[in-house]
Amino acid sequence: MAKYIPLSVPSLKGDELKYVKECIDTEWVSSAGKYVDKFERDIASYTGSKYAVACVNGTSAIQVSLRLAGVMPGDEVIIPTLTFIAPVNAIWYNNASPVFMDCDDFYNIDIQKTIEFIKNKTEFRDGNTFNKTTTKKISAIIPVHVWGNACLLDELIPLCNDRNIAVIEDASESLGTRYIEGKFSEKHTGTIGKIGCLSFNGNKIITTGGGGMILTDSTSIAEKAKYLTTQAKDDPIKYIHHEIGYNFRLTNIQAALGVAQLEKISEIIKRKSEIHRKYKDGIKHLDGINIAEGPNYAKNNNWLNMIIIEHSLFKEKPIELMQRLELNNIQTRPVWALNHLQKPYNLYQSYKIEKALKMVDRSLCLPSSYSLLDEEIKLVIDKIHG
Ligand SMILES: *Cc1c(COP(=O)(O)O)cnc(C)c1O
């Protein structure tokens, strides 16, 4: 039987084993140790963020970041409906609620509609922004850079600064993506808002098994992030706590994996870009199917490739194509179900959601692992042809 081609899996063929073995040999396996500090320094230096604070996973990084940004119980947070559900749940963990936005051509939050919403549907009073419909305070927004595609933040950042809305970037999928045009040219995704969050889950561009990171240029936010993620110890000897913290610190073993993975990120991104090009070339003559392209204002990490199906020109819907490819040992996945329609969230406000419905209906994610072989890419392309 042919080998199964998964959607997105890690590759651990660098110094991962060596560094993890060192943790075990030295018995530094838990939430302190040189690799946690080194991984934080290495991520900060790679992304150009002043500080990086490690977390057990990306979801917890977002949860803490919302609190660090001043989101209070009862507040609202603006979020795209088209995203993995983790950042939406992170809002709820802070006893706040989501306001859902539509997506743009790159599956990212529709910045123009978001700006229109902030300008027309909210009011600025006593230094805060209030939702005219719900009367609640909107204290933050989470642009999610989906599939490595960078959200265009040039206009959103100054507006949010004026309106006292904290920008928390969810860069879980876009480590390595950087802007090449505009106000934030040369900056990495995750380093532009007040806080940025990364994930090192097994399916992401680099992995620690499970892990996340909080990025910020603010010394006070970085210090508070470390304090809150390590049980808010005001006096660690006498066990004095002035606030309620979390046990969200990454372990040394996970960080050791991360250090080794990060050493290979340039190579990983280079291969990802080749995979993207091969898919694009292989599919360009097929009517009704295109490979989704990232925006040209950024250099994309090409974490995951997707096809967009034109229903009038291609015989199968994404789910039908997925099922047929599965029979050929090829794993593909549809785009996430929209969050404003999910059971826990369908009673919250959503604003003019149109394009997201179409994008979900037309898209399918393709196998995109770093370790994907050229012949496997060719096989996927052949099977898509039918
Ligand atoms: C993976 C992911 C997360 C959550 O990260 P975990 O490390 O799995 O908790 C958050 N947001 C997006 C967009 C993701 O893809």
Short mmCIF file of C-alpha atoms and ligand atoms in Angstrom, two decimals:
data_model
loop_
_atom_site.label_atom_id
_atom_site.label_comp_id
_atom_site.label_asym_id
_atom_site.label_seq_id
_atom_site.Cartn_x
_atom_site.Cartn_y
_atom_site.Cartn_z
CA MET A 1 0.00 0.00 0.00
CA ALA A 2 1.20 3.50 -0.79
CA LYS A 3 2.57 5.59 2.05
CA TYR A 4 0.04 7.90 3.72
CA ILE A 5 0.71 11.58 3.00
CA PRO A 6 -0.36 13.63 6.04
CA LEU A 7 -1.42 17.28 6.00
CA SER A 8 1.27 18.77 8.20
CA VAL A 9 3.73 16.84 10.35
CA PRO A 10 6.99 17.76 12.08
CA SER A 11 10.49 16.85 11.02
CA LEU A 12 12.95 16.33 13.89
CA LYS A 13 16.16 15.44 12.09
CA GLY A 14 18.44 18.20 13.38
CA ASP A 15 19.89 18.50 16.89
CA GLU A 16 16.56 17.79 18.62
CA LEU A 17 17.63 14.47 20.11
CA LYS A 18 21.02 15.80 21.20
CA TYR A 19 19.52 18.74 23.10
CA VAL A 20 16.70 16.70 24.64
CA LYS A 21 19.22 14.06 25.70
CA GLU A 22 21.23 16.77 27.40
CA CYS A 23 18.13 17.77 29.41
CA ILE A 24 17.74 14.17 30.52
CA ASP A 25 21.46 13.62 31.20
CA THR A 26 21.58 16.77 33.35
CA GLU A 27 18.11 16.07 34.83
CA TRP A 28 16.92 19.59 33.93
CA VAL A 29 13.60 18.48 32.49
CA SER A 30 11.02 20.81 34.02
CA SER A 31 10.06 24.46 33.90
CA ALA A 32 13.52 25.87 34.59
CA GLY A 33 16.74 25.29 32.69
CA LYS A 34 18.99 26.83 30.11
CA TYR A 35 16.90 25.82 27.09
CA VAL A 36 13.81 27.75 28.18
CA ASP A 37 15.87 30.94 28.44
CA LYS A 38 17.77 30.18 25.25
CA PHE A 39 14.61 29.43 23.27
CA GLU A 40 13.12 32.75 24.41
CA ARG A 41 16.28 34.63 23.43
CA ASP A 42 16.52 32.84 20.08
CA ILE A 43 12.88 33.52 19.18
CA ALA A 44 13.23 37.17 20.22
CA SER A 45 16.31 37.55 18.09
CA TYR A 46 14.82 35.71 15.09
CA THR A 47 11.58 37.72 15.07
CA GLY A 48 13.16 41.02 16.11
CA SER A 49 10.92 41.20 19.17
CA LYS A 50 12.49 42.79 22.23
CA TYR A 51 11.11 40.09 24.52
CA ALA A 52 9.73 36.57 24.14
CA VAL A 53 8.09 34.70 27.02
CA ALA A 54 7.55 30.95 26.61
CA CYS A 55 4.19 29.33 27.34
CA VAL A 56 2.80 25.78 27.40
CA ASN A 57 0.91 26.34 24.16
CA GLY A 58 -0.33 29.02 21.79
CA THR A 59 -3.83 29.08 23.26
CA SER A 60 -2.53 29.89 26.75
CA ALA A 61 -0.20 32.52 25.27
CA ILE A 62 -3.26 34.27 23.78
CA GLN A 63 -5.27 33.82 26.98
CA VAL A 64 -2.58 35.52 29.08
CA SER A 65 -1.91 38.16 26.42
CA LEU A 66 -5.53 39.31 26.49
CA ARG A 67 -5.28 39.75 30.25
CA LEU A 68 -1.91 41.52 29.88
CA ALA A 69 -3.52 43.87 27.36
CA GLY A 70 -6.13 44.87 29.93
CA VAL A 71 -9.14 42.85 28.73
CA MET A 72 -11.55 42.72 31.67
CA PRO A 73 -14.57 40.47 32.35
CA GLY A 74 -17.54 41.76 30.34
CA ASP A 75 -15.38 43.38 27.65
CA GLU A 76 -15.55 42.53 23.97
CA VAL A 77 -12.72 41.52 21.65
CA ILE A 78 -12.87 41.80 17.85
CA ILE A 79 -11.85 38.58 16.07
CA PRO A 80 -12.24 37.14 12.56
CA THR A 81 -14.85 34.39 12.22
CA LEU A 82 -12.45 32.48 9.94
CA THR A 83 -9.78 31.18 12.30
CA PHE A 84 -8.95 28.11 14.31
CA ILE A 85 -11.19 28.36 17.39
CA ALA A 86 -8.31 28.70 19.92
CA PRO A 87 -8.13 32.53 20.02
CA VAL A 88 -11.94 32.73 20.30
CA ASN A 89 -11.84 30.40 23.29
CA ALA A 90 -9.02 32.48 24.77
CA ILE A 91 -11.38 35.48 24.78
CA TRP A 92 -13.97 33.44 26.64
CA TYR A 93 -11.36 32.23 29.20
CA ASN A 94 -11.03 35.92 30.15
CA ASN A 95 -14.80 36.16 30.65
CA ALA A 96 -14.98 38.47 27.66
CA SER A 97 -16.94 37.95 24.45
CA PRO A 98 -16.15 37.99 20.73
CA VAL A 99 -17.38 40.30 17.98
CA PHE A 100 -16.87 38.49 14.68
CA MET A 101 -15.55 40.03 11.46
CA ASP A 102 -15.50 38.84 7.86
CA CYS A 103 -12.37 37.75 5.97
CA ASP A 104 -10.50 39.18 2.97
CA ASP A 105 -9.08 37.49 -0.16
CA PHE A 106 -6.23 36.02 1.91
CA TYR A 107 -8.60 34.45 4.48
CA ASN A 108 -7.49 37.10 7.00
CA ILE A 109 -9.67 39.54 8.93
CA ASP A 110 -11.22 42.07 6.54
CA ILE A 111 -9.40 45.19 7.64
CA GLN A 112 -11.61 47.60 5.69
CA LYS A 113 -14.82 46.22 7.20
CA THR A 114 -13.20 46.20 10.64
CA ILE A 115 -12.24 49.86 10.29
CA GLU A 116 -15.76 50.64 9.04
CA PHE A 117 -17.19 48.81 12.08
CA ILE A 118 -14.96 50.69 14.53
CA LYS A 119 -15.72 54.04 12.89
CA ASN A 120 -19.49 53.60 12.49
CA LYS A 121 -20.64 51.05 15.04
CA THR A 122 -18.67 52.10 18.11
CA GLU A 123 -18.22 55.30 20.07
CA PHE A 124 -15.18 56.66 21.85
CA ARG A 125 -15.97 57.87 25.34
CA ASP A 126 -13.77 58.59 28.39
CA GLY A 127 -10.75 57.08 26.69
CA ASN A 128 -12.43 53.82 25.72
CA THR A 129 -14.29 52.37 22.73
CA PHE A 130 -17.85 51.13 23.27
CA ASN A 131 -19.95 48.98 20.97
CA LYS A 132 -23.09 50.97 20.08
CA THR A 133 -25.10 47.72 19.64
CA THR A 134 -24.18 45.90 22.84
CA THR A 135 -22.94 48.93 24.88
CA LYS A 136 -19.94 46.82 25.95
CA LYS A 137 -16.37 48.07 26.01
CA ILE A 138 -14.18 46.82 23.15
CA SER A 139 -10.74 46.53 24.68
CA ALA A 140 -8.83 44.42 22.16
CA ILE A 141 -8.68 42.97 18.66
CA ILE A 142 -6.99 39.75 17.53
CA PRO A 143 -5.87 39.79 13.89
CA VAL A 144 -4.96 36.18 13.04
CA HIS A 145 -2.33 35.73 10.33
CA VAL A 146 -3.89 32.57 8.91
CA TRP A 147 -1.84 30.01 6.99
CA GLY A 148 1.20 32.26 7.17
CA ASN A 149 -0.56 35.11 5.34
CA ALA A 150 0.19 38.46 6.93
CA CYS A 151 -2.74 40.75 7.78
CA LEU A 152 -2.21 44.28 6.50
CA LEU A 153 -2.00 46.30 9.71
CA ASP A 154 -0.90 49.71 8.37
CA GLU A 155 -4.26 51.42 8.85
CA LEU A 156 -5.59 49.32 11.70
CA ILE A 157 -2.76 50.01 14.17
CA PRO A 158 -3.08 53.83 14.26
CA LEU A 159 -6.89 53.61 14.50
CA CYS A 160 -6.69 51.11 17.37
CA ASN A 161 -4.07 53.27 19.10
CA ASP A 162 -6.42 56.26 18.85
CA ARG A 163 -9.33 54.18 20.14
CA ASN A 164 -7.45 52.44 22.98
CA ILE A 165 -8.08 49.00 21.47
CA ALA A 166 -5.11 46.70 22.12
CA VAL A 167 -3.88 44.74 19.11
CA ILE A 168 -2.92 41.15 19.96
CA GLU A 169 -1.59 39.40 16.85
CA ASP A 170 -2.19 35.68 16.60
CA ALA A 171 0.92 34.70 14.66
CA SER A 172 0.57 31.00 15.55
CA GLU A 173 0.74 30.01 11.89
CA SER A 174 2.98 32.75 10.56
CA LEU A 175 6.34 32.47 12.32
CA GLY A 176 8.88 33.65 9.75
CA THR A 177 6.46 35.72 7.68
CA ARG A 178 7.65 39.31 7.38
CA TYR A 179 6.40 42.44 5.66
CA ILE A 180 8.30 43.68 2.63
CA GLU A 181 6.20 46.76 1.92
CA GLY A 182 4.39 49.47 3.80
CA LYS A 183 4.75 51.00 7.21
CA PHE A 184 5.96 47.76 8.82
CA SER A 185 8.35 46.68 6.09
CA GLU A 186 11.00 44.23 7.40
CA LYS A 187 9.00 43.50 10.55
CA HIS A 188 7.89 39.98 11.39
CA THR A 189 4.23 39.14 11.99
CA GLY A 190 3.66 39.07 15.74
CA THR A 191 5.95 42.03 16.44
CA ILE A 192 3.68 44.90 15.40
CA GLY A 193 0.75 44.93 17.81
CA LYS A 194 1.03 45.48 21.53
CA ILE A 195 1.56 41.72 21.91
CA GLY A 196 2.04 38.84 19.46
CA CYS A 197 1.52 35.12 20.07
CA LEU A 198 3.16 32.06 18.55
CA SER A 199 2.33 28.35 18.68
CA PHE A 200 4.73 25.40 18.48
CA ASN A 201 2.09 22.72 18.22
CA GLY A 202 3.07 19.65 16.19
CA ASN A 203 1.45 20.88 12.98
CA LYS A 204 3.07 24.34 12.98
CA ILE A 205 6.13 25.50 11.06
CA ILE A 206 8.40 24.56 13.97
CA THR A 207 7.34 22.51 16.96
CA THR A 208 8.14 21.81 20.60
CA GLY A 209 5.48 19.09 20.76
CA GLY A 210 3.27 21.64 22.45
CA GLY A 211 4.32 25.20 23.16
CA GLY A 212 3.73 28.87 22.62
CA MET A 213 5.37 32.27 22.99
CA ILE A 214 4.30 35.78 23.93
CA LEU A 215 6.14 38.50 21.96
CA THR A 216 6.30 42.11 23.09
CA ASP A 217 8.56 45.15 23.03
CA SER A 218 7.29 46.31 26.41
CA THR A 219 9.50 45.54 29.42
CA SER A 220 6.59 45.74 31.85
CA ILE A 221 4.37 43.43 29.76
CA ALA A 222 7.21 40.90 29.39
CA GLU A 223 7.88 40.91 33.14
CA LYS A 224 4.20 40.56 33.93
CA ALA A 225 3.87 37.75 31.35
CA LYS A 226 6.60 35.77 33.05
CA TYR A 227 5.06 36.50 36.48
CA LEU A 228 1.54 35.41 35.48
CA THR A 229 2.67 32.29 33.62
CA THR A 230 4.69 31.09 36.65
CA GLN A 231 1.93 31.22 39.30
CA ALA A 232 2.33 34.94 40.14
CA LYS A 233 5.01 34.46 42.78
CA ASP A 234 5.59 37.73 44.66
CA ASP A 235 7.82 36.03 47.18
CA PRO A 236 8.81 32.60 45.87
CA ILE A 237 10.41 31.57 49.18
CA LYS A 238 7.47 32.44 51.42
CA TYR A 239 4.85 31.56 48.77
CA ILE A 240 3.28 35.03 48.66
CA HIS A 241 0.96 35.74 45.69
CA HIS A 242 -0.70 39.11 45.06
CA GLU A 243 -2.49 37.98 41.91
CA ILE A 244 -3.96 34.82 40.42
CA GLY A 245 -1.40 33.33 38.07
CA TYR A 246 -1.25 30.25 35.87
CA ASN A 247 1.04 27.25 35.56
CA PHE A 248 1.75 28.00 31.89
CA ARG A 249 5.55 27.76 31.73
CA LEU A 250 7.14 25.71 28.94
CA THR A 251 9.42 22.86 30.10
CA ASN A 252 13.13 22.64 29.39
CA ILE A 253 12.62 19.46 27.30
CA GLN A 254 10.13 21.21 25.05
CA ALA A 255 12.34 24.28 24.78
CA ALA A 256 15.29 22.05 23.84
CA LEU A 257 13.24 20.76 20.93
CA GLY A 258 12.36 24.33 20.02
CA VAL A 259 15.98 25.50 20.00
CA ALA A 260 16.92 22.71 17.58
CA GLN A 261 13.86 23.37 15.40
CA LEU A 262 14.54 27.09 15.20
CA GLU A 263 18.09 26.39 13.95
CA LYS A 264 16.45 24.95 10.84
CA ILE A 265 13.73 27.50 10.22
CA SER A 266 15.38 29.16 7.20
CA GLU A 267 15.79 25.78 5.55
CA ILE A 268 12.18 24.86 6.43
CA ILE A 269 10.80 28.09 4.96
CA LYS A 270 12.93 27.68 1.83
CA ARG A 271 11.51 24.20 1.25
CA LYS A 272 7.98 25.41 2.02
CA SER A 273 8.34 28.02 -0.70
CA GLU A 274 9.51 25.31 -3.17
CA ILE A 275 6.53 23.14 -2.23
CA HIS A 276 4.23 26.10 -2.86
CA ARG A 277 5.80 26.74 -6.28
CA LYS A 278 5.57 23.08 -7.28
CA TYR A 279 1.89 22.94 -6.38
CA LYS A 280 1.27 26.14 -8.29
CA ASP A 281 3.07 24.93 -11.42
CA GLY A 282 1.46 21.51 -11.22
CA ILE A 283 -2.07 22.82 -10.97
CA LYS A 284 -1.99 25.86 -13.22
CA HIS A 285 -3.37 24.08 -16.28
CA LEU A 286 -6.28 22.55 -14.43
CA ASP A 287 -9.49 24.50 -15.00
CA GLY A 288 -11.41 25.61 -11.93
CA ILE A 289 -8.63 25.10 -9.38
CA ASN A 290 -6.05 27.58 -8.18
CA ILE A 291 -3.45 27.54 -5.43
CA ALA A 292 -4.20 30.31 -2.94
CA GLU A 293 -1.57 33.04 -3.00
CA GLY A 294 -0.38 35.11 -0.06
CA PRO A 295 -0.43 38.91 -0.21
CA ASN A 296 2.45 40.53 -2.09
CA TYR A 297 3.17 43.03 0.69
CA ALA A 298 4.78 40.24 2.75
CA LYS A 299 7.24 37.38 2.36
CA ASN A 300 5.11 34.38 3.29
CA ASN A 301 6.34 31.40 5.32
CA ASN A 302 4.09 29.23 3.08
CA TRP A 303 3.17 27.12 6.09
CA LEU A 304 0.14 25.49 4.48
CA ASN A 305 -1.05 25.36 0.86
CA MET A 306 -4.67 25.59 -0.13
CA ILE A 307 -6.59 25.19 -3.31
CA ILE A 308 -9.54 27.35 -4.29
CA ILE A 309 -12.19 25.59 -6.33
CA GLU A 310 -14.39 27.39 -8.87
CA HIS A 311 -17.61 25.39 -8.57
CA SER A 312 -18.80 26.08 -12.12
CA LEU A 313 -15.54 24.76 -13.60
CA PHE A 314 -14.54 21.85 -11.36
CA LYS A 315 -16.54 18.68 -10.88
CA GLU A 316 -15.96 18.15 -7.16
CA LYS A 317 -16.66 20.17 -4.03
CA PRO A 318 -13.79 20.44 -1.52
CA ILE A 319 -15.26 17.72 0.73
CA GLU A 320 -15.77 15.35 -2.21
CA LEU A 321 -12.21 15.94 -3.38
CA MET A 322 -11.00 15.40 0.19
CA GLN A 323 -12.79 12.04 0.35
CA ARG A 324 -11.39 10.91 -2.99
CA LEU A 325 -7.84 11.94 -2.04
CA GLU A 326 -8.22 10.15 1.31
CA LEU A 327 -8.90 6.91 -0.62
CA ASN A 328 -5.56 7.55 -2.30
CA ASN A 329 -3.80 7.92 1.08
CA ILE A 330 -3.61 11.69 0.82
CA GLN A 331 -4.81 13.75 3.77
CA THR A 332 -6.43 17.10 3.01
CA ARG A 333 -8.68 19.22 5.20
CA PRO A 334 -11.38 21.84 4.63
CA VAL A 335 -11.10 25.31 6.05
CA TRP A 336 -12.34 25.67 9.66
CA ALA A 337 -16.06 25.94 10.25
CA LEU A 338 -16.82 29.62 10.83
CA ASN A 339 -16.79 30.54 14.51
CA HIS A 340 -19.78 32.89 14.45
CA LEU A 341 -21.85 29.82 13.50
CA GLN A 342 -20.39 27.46 16.12
CA LYS A 343 -22.71 26.40 18.94
CA PRO A 344 -20.88 28.18 21.80
CA TYR A 345 -20.60 31.43 19.87
CA ASN A 346 -23.56 31.78 17.53
CA LEU A 347 -25.39 34.26 19.75
CA TYR A 348 -22.58 36.82 19.72
CA GLN A 349 -22.45 39.75 17.34
CA SER A 350 -21.05 39.33 13.85
CA TYR A 351 -20.59 42.13 11.34
CA LYS A 352 -21.42 41.75 7.63
CA ILE A 353 -19.98 38.26 7.20
CA GLU A 354 -20.15 37.37 3.51
CA LYS A 355 -16.83 36.44 1.95
CA ALA A 356 -15.89 33.99 4.72
CA LEU A 357 -18.89 31.82 3.80
CA LYS A 358 -17.72 31.65 0.18
CA MET A 359 -14.08 31.01 1.07
CA VAL A 360 -14.96 28.07 3.33
CA ASP A 361 -17.18 26.58 0.64
CA ARG A 362 -14.43 26.72 -2.00
CA SER A 363 -11.19 25.86 -0.20
CA LEU A 364 -9.20 22.77 0.69
CA CYS A 365 -5.83 22.54 2.52
CA LEU A 366 -3.16 20.35 0.90
CA PRO A 367 -0.33 18.29 2.43
CA SER A 368 2.44 20.80 3.10
CA SER A 369 4.96 19.25 5.49
CA TYR A 370 8.61 20.29 5.24
CA SER A 371 9.47 16.61 4.75
CA LEU A 372 7.13 16.20 1.76
CA LEU A 373 9.03 14.60 -1.14
CA ASP A 374 8.90 15.88 -4.73
CA GLU A 375 7.30 12.62 -5.88
CA GLU A 376 4.65 12.99 -3.19
CA ILE A 377 3.82 16.50 -4.39
CA LYS A 378 3.57 15.10 -7.90
CA LEU A 379 1.27 12.32 -6.68
CA VAL A 380 -1.02 14.82 -4.93
CA ILE A 381 -1.18 16.93 -8.12
CA ASP A 382 -1.88 13.84 -10.28
CA LYS A 383 -4.65 12.69 -7.98
CA ILE A 384 -6.27 16.13 -7.89
CA HIS A 385 -6.41 15.92 -11.70
CA GLY A 386 -8.48 12.75 -11.20
C1 LIG B 1 -2.49 26.43 16.42
C2 LIG B 1 -3.19 27.69 16.57
C3 LIG B 1 -3.45 28.26 17.83
C4 LIG B 1 -3.26 27.55 19.12
O1 LIG B 1 -2.06 27.03 19.36
P1 LIG B 1 -1.88 25.76 20.32
O2 LIG B 1 -0.40 25.79 20.53
O3 LIG B 1 -2.35 24.57 19.58
O4 LIG B 1 -2.62 26.02 21.58
C5 LIG B 1 -4.02 29.51 17.88
N1 LIG B 1 -4.37 30.16 16.77
C6 LIG B 1 -4.18 29.64 15.55
C7 LIG B 1 -4.58 30.43 14.37
C8 LIG B 1 -3.60 28.39 15.41
O5 LIG B 1 -3.44 27.86 14.20
#
